[in-house]
Coordinates of C-alpha atoms in Angstrom, one line a residue:
M812 CA -2.0 36.6 -43.7
K813 CA 0.2 38.5 -41.5
L814 CA 1.7 37.8 -38.3
N815 CA -1.1 40.2 -36.3
E816 CA -3.9 38.2 -38.2
I817 CA -2.7 35.2 -36.4
R818 CA -5.6 33.9 -34.4
D819 CA -6.4 30.6 -32.2
N820 CA -9.2 28.6 -33.7
E821 CA -12.8 29.3 -32.1
G822 CA -13.2 27.7 -28.7
A823 CA -9.4 26.9 -28.6
H824 CA -8.6 29.2 -25.7
K825 CA -11.2 29.9 -22.7
K826 CA -10.4 32.7 -20.7
R827 CA -10.8 31.9 -17.2
M828 CA -13.4 33.2 -14.5
R829 CA -12.1 36.3 -12.6
V830 CA -13.7 35.9 -9.2
G831 CA -14.3 38.7 -6.6
R832 CA -13.8 41.4 -9.3
G833 CA -17.2 43.2 -8.8
P834 CA -20.6 42.6 -10.8
G835 CA -18.9 43.4 -14.5
S836 CA -17.2 40.1 -14.0
G837 CA -19.6 37.7 -14.8
K838 CA -20.0 36.3 -11.3
G839 CA -21.3 39.2 -9.7
K840 CA -20.6 41.1 -6.7
T841 CA -20.8 37.9 -3.9
S842 CA -18.6 35.9 -6.5
G843 CA -21.0 33.0 -6.4
R844 CA -21.1 32.4 -2.8
G845 CA -24.5 33.6 -2.0
V846 CA -25.5 35.9 0.5
K847 CA -23.9 36.7 3.7
G848 CA -23.3 33.8 6.7
Q849 CA -20.6 31.8 7.7
K850 CA -20.3 29.9 4.6
S851 CA -19.6 32.9 2.1
R852 CA -16.5 33.3 4.1
T853 CA -13.2 31.1 3.7
G854 CA -12.0 28.8 6.1
V855 CA -15.4 27.0 7.1
S856 CA -15.4 23.4 7.9
L857 CA -19.1 22.5 8.5
L858 CA -19.0 19.0 6.8
G859 CA -20.2 16.4 9.5
F860 CA -21.2 19.1 11.7
E861 CA -24.7 18.5 13.6
G862 CA -25.3 22.0 15.3
G863 CA -23.6 20.6 18.4
Q864 CA -25.5 17.4 18.4
M865 CA -22.9 14.3 18.5
P866 CA -22.3 13.8 14.7
L867 CA -23.0 10.3 13.2
Y868 CA -19.3 9.6 12.6
M869 CA -18.5 9.8 16.3
R870 CA -21.6 7.9 17.4
M871 CA -20.5 4.9 15.2
P872 CA -18.6 2.0 16.8
K873 CA -14.7 2.2 16.3
R874 CA -13.7 -1.3 14.6
G875 CA -10.3 -2.6 13.7
F876 CA -7.1 -1.8 13.8
N877 CA -4.5 0.0 12.0
N878 CA -1.0 -1.2 12.7
P879 CA 1.5 1.9 12.7
N880 CA 4.2 -0.8 12.0
A881 CA 2.7 -2.8 9.0
L882 CA 5.4 -2.8 6.1
K883 CA 4.4 -1.4 2.6
L884 CA 4.9 -4.0 0.3
A885 CA 4.8 -4.1 -3.3
E886 CA 2.7 -6.6 -5.2
V887 CA 3.8 -8.1 -8.3
N888 CA 1.9 -10.8 -10.0
L889 CA 2.9 -13.8 -12.6
W890 CA 1.9 -12.7 -15.5
R891 CA 3.5 -9.4 -15.2
L892 CA 6.7 -11.3 -14.4
Q893 CA 6.6 -13.1 -17.8
E894 CA 5.5 -10.0 -19.8
A895 CA 8.7 -8.6 -18.6
V896 CA 10.8 -11.9 -19.3
D897 CA 9.3 -12.0 -22.7
A898 CA 9.7 -8.3 -23.8
G899 CA 13.9 -8.9 -22.4
K900 CA 13.3 -6.7 -19.8
L901 CA 14.1 -9.2 -17.2
D902 CA 16.9 -11.7 -17.6
A903 CA 15.4 -15.0 -16.5
K904 CA 19.0 -16.5 -16.0
A905 CA 20.0 -13.8 -13.0
E906 CA 18.8 -13.7 -9.7
V907 CA 15.0 -11.7 -9.7
N908 CA 14.8 -9.3 -6.5
G909 CA 13.2 -6.3 -6.0
A910 CA 16.3 -4.2 -7.7
A911 CA 16.0 -6.1 -10.7
L912 CA 12.0 -5.6 -11.1
V913 CA 12.9 -1.6 -10.7
A914 CA 15.6 -1.6 -13.3
A915 CA 12.7 -3.5 -15.4
G916 CA 10.3 -1.5 -15.0
V917 CA 8.0 -4.3 -13.8
I918 CA 7.2 -1.9 -10.1
R919 CA 7.9 1.7 -9.7
R920 CA 9.6 1.1 -6.1
A921 CA 10.5 -1.9 -4.1
K922 CA 9.3 -0.3 -0.6
D923 CA 9.4 -2.3 2.2
G924 CA 9.8 -5.8 0.0
V925 CA 8.0 -7.3 -2.9
R926 CA 5.2 -9.8 -2.3
V927 CA 4.4 -12.2 -5.5
L928 CA 0.7 -13.2 -6.2
G929 CA -0.5 -16.0 -8.1
T930 CA -2.6 -14.2 -10.8
G931 CA -1.6 -15.3 -14.4
E932 CA 0.7 -17.9 -16.0
L933 CA 4.7 -18.2 -15.7
K934 CA 6.4 -20.4 -18.3
A935 CA 10.1 -18.9 -17.2
K936 CA 12.2 -20.6 -15.2
L937 CA 13.0 -17.6 -12.7
N938 CA 15.3 -17.4 -9.7
L939 CA 13.2 -15.5 -7.3
V940 CA 14.3 -13.7 -3.8
V941 CA 11.4 -11.7 -2.2
W942 CA 9.6 -10.8 0.9
S943 CA 7.2 -13.0 0.8
A944 CA 4.6 -14.8 -1.7
S945 CA 1.4 -16.7 -1.9
S946 CA 0.6 -20.6 -2.0
G947 CA -0.4 -20.3 -5.5
A948 CA 2.7 -18.3 -6.6
K949 CA 5.4 -20.8 -4.9
K950 CA 3.5 -23.6 -6.6
A951 CA 3.7 -21.6 -9.9
V952 CA 7.5 -20.8 -9.4
E953 CA 8.3 -24.3 -8.6
A954 CA 6.2 -25.8 -11.5
A955 CA 7.9 -23.9 -13.9
G956 CA 11.3 -25.3 -12.5
G957 CA 12.3 -22.1 -10.7
S958 CA 12.9 -21.1 -7.2
L959 CA 11.5 -19.0 -4.5
T960 CA 13.2 -17.8 -1.4
E961 CA 11.2 -15.9 0.8
Q962 CA 13.1 -13.4 3.0
R963 CA 10.2 -13.1 5.5
I964 CA 10.8 -16.4 6.8
E965 CA 14.6 -15.7 7.4
A966 CA 13.8 -12.5 8.9
E967 CA 11.0 -14.6 11.7
A968 CA 13.6 -16.9 12.2
K969 CA 16.6 -14.3 12.8
A970 CA 14.0 -12.4 15.4
A971 CA 12.8 -15.8 17.0
A972 CA 16.8 -16.4 17.7
R973 CA 17.2 -13.1 19.1
V974 CA 14.4 -13.5 21.8
E975 CA 15.5 -17.1 22.5
K976 CA 19.0 -15.6 23.0
R977 CA 17.7 -12.7 25.2
N978 CA 15.4 -14.9 27.1
A979 CA 18.6 -17.4 27.7
A980 CA 20.7 -14.2 29.0
K981 CA 17.7 -13.4 31.6
G982 CA 17.6 -17.1 32.5
K983 CA 14.1 -17.3 31.0
A984 CA 13.0 -20.9 29.7
P985 CA 11.8 -20.9 26.1
A986 CA 7.7 -21.1 25.8
P987 CA 6.6 -24.6 25.0
K988 CA 5.7 -24.7 21.0
A989 CA 2.4 -25.6 20.1
P990 CA 2.2 -29.5 18.1
K991 CA 0.5 -29.3 14.9
G992 CA -3.2 -29.9 15.2
D993 CA -5.9 -28.0 17.3
A994 CA -6.5 -30.8 19.5
N995 CA -2.8 -30.5 21.2
K996 CA -2.8 -26.8 21.6
V997 CA -0.9 -25.4 24.5
S998 CA -3.3 -23.4 26.3
A999 CA -2.2 -19.8 27.6
R1000 CA -2.0 -20.9 31.3
A1001 CA 0.3 -23.6 30.4
K1002 CA 2.5 -20.9 28.4
R1003 CA 2.2 -18.7 31.8
T1004 CA 3.2 -21.3 34.0
A1005 CA 6.1 -22.5 31.7
A1006 CA 7.4 -18.8 31.7
K1007 CA 7.3 -18.4 35.5
A1008 CA 9.0 -21.5 35.8

């Protein structure tokens, strides 16, 4: 065998279709688009167009709300944490936060924070510092002898303190807090009256 005799295996290399190169290209003179008309041209958007009638997607009612300020959280399950500890990628003795999880390869990026979910079993004793966690995950971490700090609760407390401080500077009375239990909830009218006083 010589260098000029080397060939690919049959079917290993397929030539791409050369569109718009005349009748001899295998796709004919119209390049597979059909004959004339709007759809034979580029830049056409007819999806959902109903001849000028109000389209179906505009006739349907709007529902729900997309919060533009919603946090994007990286979710991680208990089984994934245990898997990383067993593989030696996650140090169970050190504080486990978003940066540690990214370094261990448990999550790709921390985004706005990490949320721990309760799927799977956790045996390792971990000290987790995350944005939030489900109630099941919190119970599982504490049952394994670990601790879980939710940054969300701290952030909400700081925000409430800022609002209280601002209201105190303006001379506004703090809004009455509703006691636990549905029967003793403070009504909206009572809140407005207290705010005006």
